[in-house]
mmCIF file of C-alpha atoms and ligand atoms in Angstrom:
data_model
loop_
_atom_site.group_PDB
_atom_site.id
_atom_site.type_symbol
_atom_site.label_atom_id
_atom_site.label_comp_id
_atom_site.label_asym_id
_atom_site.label_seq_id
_atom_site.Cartn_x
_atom_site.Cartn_y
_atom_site.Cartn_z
ATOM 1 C CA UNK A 1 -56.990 101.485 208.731
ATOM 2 C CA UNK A 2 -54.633 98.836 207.492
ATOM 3 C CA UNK A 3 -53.291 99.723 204.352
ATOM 4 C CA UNK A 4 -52.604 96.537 202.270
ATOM 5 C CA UNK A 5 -49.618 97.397 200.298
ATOM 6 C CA UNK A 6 -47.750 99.222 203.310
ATOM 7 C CA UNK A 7 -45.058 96.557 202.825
ATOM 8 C CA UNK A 8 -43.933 97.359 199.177
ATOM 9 C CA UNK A 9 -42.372 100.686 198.739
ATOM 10 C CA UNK A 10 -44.726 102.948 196.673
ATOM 11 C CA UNK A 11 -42.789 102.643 193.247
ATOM 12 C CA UNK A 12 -42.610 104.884 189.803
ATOM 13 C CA UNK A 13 -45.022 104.312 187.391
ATOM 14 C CA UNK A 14 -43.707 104.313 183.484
ATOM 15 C CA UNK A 15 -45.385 107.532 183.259
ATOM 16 C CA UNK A 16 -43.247 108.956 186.366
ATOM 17 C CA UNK A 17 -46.440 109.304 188.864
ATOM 18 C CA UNK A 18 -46.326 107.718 192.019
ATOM 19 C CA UNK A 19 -49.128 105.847 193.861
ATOM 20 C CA UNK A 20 -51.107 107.309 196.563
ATOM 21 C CA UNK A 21 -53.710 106.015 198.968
ATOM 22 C CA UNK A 22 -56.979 106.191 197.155
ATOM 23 C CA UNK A 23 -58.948 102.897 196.043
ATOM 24 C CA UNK A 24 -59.394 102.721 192.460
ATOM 25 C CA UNK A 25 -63.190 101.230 191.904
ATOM 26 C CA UNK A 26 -64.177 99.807 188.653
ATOM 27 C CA UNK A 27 -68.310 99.979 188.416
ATOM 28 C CA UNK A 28 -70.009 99.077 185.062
ATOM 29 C CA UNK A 29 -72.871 96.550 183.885
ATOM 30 C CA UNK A 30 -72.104 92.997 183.460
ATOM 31 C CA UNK A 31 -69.812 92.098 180.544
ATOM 32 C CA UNK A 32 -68.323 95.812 180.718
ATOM 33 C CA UNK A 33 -64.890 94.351 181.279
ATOM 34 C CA UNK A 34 -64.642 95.590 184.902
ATOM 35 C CA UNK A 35 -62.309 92.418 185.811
ATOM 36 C CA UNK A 36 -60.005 92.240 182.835
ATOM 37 C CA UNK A 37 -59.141 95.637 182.966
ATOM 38 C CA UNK A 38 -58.842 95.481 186.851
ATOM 39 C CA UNK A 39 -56.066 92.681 186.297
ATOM 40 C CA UNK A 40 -54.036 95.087 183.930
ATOM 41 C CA UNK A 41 -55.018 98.345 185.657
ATOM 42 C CA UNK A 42 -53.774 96.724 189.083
ATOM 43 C CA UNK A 43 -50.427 95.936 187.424
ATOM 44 C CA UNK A 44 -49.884 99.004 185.666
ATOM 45 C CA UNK A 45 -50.750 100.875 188.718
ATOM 46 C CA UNK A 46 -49.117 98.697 191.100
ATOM 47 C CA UNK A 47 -51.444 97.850 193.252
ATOM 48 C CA UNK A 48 -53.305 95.291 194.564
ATOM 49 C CA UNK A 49 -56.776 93.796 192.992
ATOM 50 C CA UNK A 50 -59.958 92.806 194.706
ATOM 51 C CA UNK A 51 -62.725 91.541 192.569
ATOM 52 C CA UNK A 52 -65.970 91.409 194.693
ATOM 53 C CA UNK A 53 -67.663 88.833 192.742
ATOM 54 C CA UNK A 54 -64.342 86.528 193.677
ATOM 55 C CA UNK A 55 -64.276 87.502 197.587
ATOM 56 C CA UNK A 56 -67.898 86.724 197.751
ATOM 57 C CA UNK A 57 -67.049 83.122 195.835
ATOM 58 C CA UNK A 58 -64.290 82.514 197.933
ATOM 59 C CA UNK A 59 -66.185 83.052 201.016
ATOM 60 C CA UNK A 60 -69.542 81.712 199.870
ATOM 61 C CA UNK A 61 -67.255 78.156 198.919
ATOM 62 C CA UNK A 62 -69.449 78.438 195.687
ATOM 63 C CA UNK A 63 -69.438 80.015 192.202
ATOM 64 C CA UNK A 64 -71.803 83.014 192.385
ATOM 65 C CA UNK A 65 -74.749 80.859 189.659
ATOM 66 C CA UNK A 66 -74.616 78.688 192.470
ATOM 67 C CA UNK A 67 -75.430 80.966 195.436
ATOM 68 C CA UNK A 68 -78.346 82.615 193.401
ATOM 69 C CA UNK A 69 -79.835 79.098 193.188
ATOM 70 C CA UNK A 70 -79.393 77.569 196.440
ATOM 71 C CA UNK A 71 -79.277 81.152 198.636
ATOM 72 C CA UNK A 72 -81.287 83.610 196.560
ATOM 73 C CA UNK A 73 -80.409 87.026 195.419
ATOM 74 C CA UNK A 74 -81.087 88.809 198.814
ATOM 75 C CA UNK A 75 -78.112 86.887 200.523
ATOM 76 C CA UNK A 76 -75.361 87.380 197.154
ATOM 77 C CA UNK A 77 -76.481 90.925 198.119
ATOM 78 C CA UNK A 78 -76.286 91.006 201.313
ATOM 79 C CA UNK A 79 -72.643 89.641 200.820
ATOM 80 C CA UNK A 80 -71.873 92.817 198.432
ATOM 81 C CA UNK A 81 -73.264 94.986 201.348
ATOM 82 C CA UNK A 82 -70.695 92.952 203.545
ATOM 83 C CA UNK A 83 -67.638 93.206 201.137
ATOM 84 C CA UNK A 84 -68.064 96.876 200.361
ATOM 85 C CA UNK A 85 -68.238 97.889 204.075
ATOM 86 C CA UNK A 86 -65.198 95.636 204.954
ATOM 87 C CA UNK A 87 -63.379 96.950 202.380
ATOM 88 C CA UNK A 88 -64.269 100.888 203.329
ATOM 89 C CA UNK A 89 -62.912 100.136 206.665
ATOM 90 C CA UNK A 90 -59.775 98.426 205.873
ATOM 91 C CA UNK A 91 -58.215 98.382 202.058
ATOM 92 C CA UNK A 92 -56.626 101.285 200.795
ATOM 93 C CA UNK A 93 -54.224 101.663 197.443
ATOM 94 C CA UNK A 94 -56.042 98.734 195.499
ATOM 95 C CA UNK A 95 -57.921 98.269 192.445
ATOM 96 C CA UNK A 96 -61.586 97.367 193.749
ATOM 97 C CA UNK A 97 -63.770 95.425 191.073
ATOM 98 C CA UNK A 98 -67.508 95.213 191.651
ATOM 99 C CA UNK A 99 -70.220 93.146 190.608
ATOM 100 C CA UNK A 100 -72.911 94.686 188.029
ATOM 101 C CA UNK A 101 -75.536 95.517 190.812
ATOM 102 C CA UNK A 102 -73.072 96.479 193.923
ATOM 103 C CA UNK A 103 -73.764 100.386 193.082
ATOM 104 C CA UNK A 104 -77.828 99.621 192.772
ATOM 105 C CA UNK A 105 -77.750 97.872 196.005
ATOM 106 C CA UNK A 106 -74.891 99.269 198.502
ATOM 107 C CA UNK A 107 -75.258 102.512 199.849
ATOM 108 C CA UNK A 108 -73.914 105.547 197.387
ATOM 109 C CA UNK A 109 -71.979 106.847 200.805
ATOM 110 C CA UNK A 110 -70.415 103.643 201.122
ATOM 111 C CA UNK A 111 -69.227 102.896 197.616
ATOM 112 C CA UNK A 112 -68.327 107.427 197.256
ATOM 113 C CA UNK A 113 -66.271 106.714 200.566
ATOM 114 C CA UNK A 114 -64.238 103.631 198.604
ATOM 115 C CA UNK A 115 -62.138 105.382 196.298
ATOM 116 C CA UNK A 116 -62.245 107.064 193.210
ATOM 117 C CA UNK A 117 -64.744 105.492 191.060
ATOM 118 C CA UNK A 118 -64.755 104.978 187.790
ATOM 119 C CA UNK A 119 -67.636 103.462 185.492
ATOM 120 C CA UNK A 120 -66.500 101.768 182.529
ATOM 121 C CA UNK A 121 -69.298 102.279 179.424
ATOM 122 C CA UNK A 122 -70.304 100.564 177.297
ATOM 123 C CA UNK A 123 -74.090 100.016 174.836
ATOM 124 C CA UNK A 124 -76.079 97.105 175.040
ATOM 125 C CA UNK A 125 -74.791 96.125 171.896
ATOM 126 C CA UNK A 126 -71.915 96.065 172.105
ATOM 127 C CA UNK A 127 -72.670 94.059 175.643
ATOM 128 C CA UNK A 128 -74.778 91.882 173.802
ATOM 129 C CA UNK A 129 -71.644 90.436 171.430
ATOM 130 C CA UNK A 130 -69.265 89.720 174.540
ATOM 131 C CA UNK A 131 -71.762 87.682 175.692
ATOM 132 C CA UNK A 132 -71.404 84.096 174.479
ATOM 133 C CA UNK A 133 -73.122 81.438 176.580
ATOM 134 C CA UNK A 134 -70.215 80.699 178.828
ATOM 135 C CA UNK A 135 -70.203 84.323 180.166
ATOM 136 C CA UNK A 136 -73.988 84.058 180.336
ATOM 137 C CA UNK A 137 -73.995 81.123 182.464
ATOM 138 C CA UNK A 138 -71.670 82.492 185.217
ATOM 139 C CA UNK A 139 -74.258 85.625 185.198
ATOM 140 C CA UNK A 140 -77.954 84.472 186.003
ATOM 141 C CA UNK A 141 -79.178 87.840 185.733
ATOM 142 C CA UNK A 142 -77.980 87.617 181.702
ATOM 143 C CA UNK A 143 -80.639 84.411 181.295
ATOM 144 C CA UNK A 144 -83.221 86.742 179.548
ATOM 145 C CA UNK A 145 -82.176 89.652 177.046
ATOM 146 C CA UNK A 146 -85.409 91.274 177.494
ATOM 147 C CA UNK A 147 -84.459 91.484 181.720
ATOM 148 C CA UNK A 148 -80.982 92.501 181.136
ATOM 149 C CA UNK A 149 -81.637 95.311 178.947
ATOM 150 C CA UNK A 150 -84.061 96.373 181.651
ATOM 151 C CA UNK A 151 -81.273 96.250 184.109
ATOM 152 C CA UNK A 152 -78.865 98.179 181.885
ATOM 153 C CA UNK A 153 -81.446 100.423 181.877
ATOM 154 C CA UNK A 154 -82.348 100.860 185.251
ATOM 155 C CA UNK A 155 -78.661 100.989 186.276
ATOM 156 C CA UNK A 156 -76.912 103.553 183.856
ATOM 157 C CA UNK A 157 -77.922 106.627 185.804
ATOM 158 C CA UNK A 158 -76.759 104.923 188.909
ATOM 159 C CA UNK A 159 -73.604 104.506 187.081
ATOM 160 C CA UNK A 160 -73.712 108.163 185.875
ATOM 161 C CA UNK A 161 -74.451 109.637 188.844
ATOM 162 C CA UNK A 162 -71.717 107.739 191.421
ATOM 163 C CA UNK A 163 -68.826 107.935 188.763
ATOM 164 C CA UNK A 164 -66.537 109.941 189.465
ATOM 165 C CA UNK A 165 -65.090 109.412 185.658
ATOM 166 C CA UNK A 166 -66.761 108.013 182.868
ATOM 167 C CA UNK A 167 -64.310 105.698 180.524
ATOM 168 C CA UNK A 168 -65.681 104.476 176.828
ATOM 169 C CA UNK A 169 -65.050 100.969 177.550
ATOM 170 C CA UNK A 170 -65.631 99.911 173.818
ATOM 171 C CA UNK A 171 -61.950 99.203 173.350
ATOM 172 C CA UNK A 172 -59.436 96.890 173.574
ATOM 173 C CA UNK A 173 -58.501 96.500 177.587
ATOM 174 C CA UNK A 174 -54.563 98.121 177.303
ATOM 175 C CA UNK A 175 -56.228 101.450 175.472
ATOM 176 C CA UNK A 176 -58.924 101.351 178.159
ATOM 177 C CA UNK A 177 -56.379 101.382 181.285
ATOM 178 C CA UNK A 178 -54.453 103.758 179.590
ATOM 179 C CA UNK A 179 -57.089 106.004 179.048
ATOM 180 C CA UNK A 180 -58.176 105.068 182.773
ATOM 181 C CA UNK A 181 -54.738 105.973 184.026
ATOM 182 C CA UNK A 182 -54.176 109.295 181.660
ATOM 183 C CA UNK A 183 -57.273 110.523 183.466
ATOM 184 C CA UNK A 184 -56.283 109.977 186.877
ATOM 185 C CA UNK A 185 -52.610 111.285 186.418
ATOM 186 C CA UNK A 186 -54.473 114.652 184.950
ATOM 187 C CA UNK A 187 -56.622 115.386 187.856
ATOM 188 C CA UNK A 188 -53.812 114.487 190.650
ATOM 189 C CA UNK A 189 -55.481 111.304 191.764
ATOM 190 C CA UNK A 190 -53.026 108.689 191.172
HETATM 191 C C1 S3P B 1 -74.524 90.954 188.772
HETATM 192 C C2 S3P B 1 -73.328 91.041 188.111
HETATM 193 C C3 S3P B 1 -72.290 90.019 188.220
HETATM 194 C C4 S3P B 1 -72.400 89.309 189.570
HETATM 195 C C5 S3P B 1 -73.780 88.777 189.771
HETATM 196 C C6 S3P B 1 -74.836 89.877 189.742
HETATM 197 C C7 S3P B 1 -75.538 92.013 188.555
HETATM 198 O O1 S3P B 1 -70.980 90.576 188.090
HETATM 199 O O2 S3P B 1 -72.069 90.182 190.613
HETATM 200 O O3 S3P B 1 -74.039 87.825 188.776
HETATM 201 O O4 S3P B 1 -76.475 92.157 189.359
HETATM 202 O O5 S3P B 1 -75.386 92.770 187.561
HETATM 203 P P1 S3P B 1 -70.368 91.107 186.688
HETATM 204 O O6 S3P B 1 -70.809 92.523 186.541
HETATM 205 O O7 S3P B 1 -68.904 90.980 186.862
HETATM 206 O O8 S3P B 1 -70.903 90.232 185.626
#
């Protein structure tokens, strides 16, 4: 299994814990702040970050609005079925960002197998008032309320029951990743 960061010497973290081999994944609903704090918690942890949503894009040559309109929903998750089997066979040591639905519609072996997962929590609310319409249009499944809070609904056991931790995500993103890494450094996993 190729580890990506096999080229950079493992280094010290501020709080004197080295890194090891174990993914870090990031699961949460949409607007749950699983990329933002994936950018800092990849820093701070020194390793590297892959945001599903943004492999998919990349490989897809589109912006993912665009490949729910002219490919449908069955092929964006088909891709997330593609990405999160690549990635269990080959990425170790990075911060792995998922879309919204990955943990409704990959396998829970697949996405257990991944790393250490962590689901980043948040209301509906609270959802509800990072939303402005920019972040709306980038998400189709965010056109209705009324559908999205049936989603959120739908998906927060799935959450529950995969996470390995459960973070209040209802802060500002540098509490959350130190909360995020605390957690990890306590039970030996980072
Ligand atoms: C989705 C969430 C989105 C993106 C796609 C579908 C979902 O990612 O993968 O629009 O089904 O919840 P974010 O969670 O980053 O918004």
């Amino acid at each position: 299994m190729a580890n990506i960061n096999t080229k950079f010497r493992p280094k010290k973290m501020d709080s004197g814990f080295c890194c090891n081999s174990a993914n870090i994944v990031l699961i949460g609903f949409m607007g749950s702040g699983k990329s933002s704090v994936g950018a800092l918690l990849s820093r701070r942890t020194r390793r590297f970050l892959l945001d599903c949503d943004s492999l998919i894009e990349q490989r897809e040559e589109m912006p993912i609005a665009q490949i729910f309109r002219t490919q449908g929903e069955p092929h964006f998750r088909a891709c997330e079925n593609e990405i999160a089997t690549w990635l269990n066979a080959n990425v170790k040591n990075a911060v792995i960002s998922t879309g919204g639905g990955l943990p409704q519609f990959v396998a829970a072996n697949i996405l257990r197998n991944l790393g250490i997962i962590i689901y980043l929590e948040l209301t509906f609310d609270a959802i509800l008032q990072r939303m402005d319409s920019k972040e709306i249009a980038k998400r189709p499944l965010f056109s209705n309320k009324d559908s999205a809070l049936e989603l959120f609904l739908k998906r927060t056991p799935i959450y529950a029951s995969l996470a390995h931790h459960k973070i209040n995500a209802d802060k500002e993103i540098e509490v959350i990743v130190d909360d995020i890494i605390n957690i990890l450094a306590n039970k030996g996993n980072i």
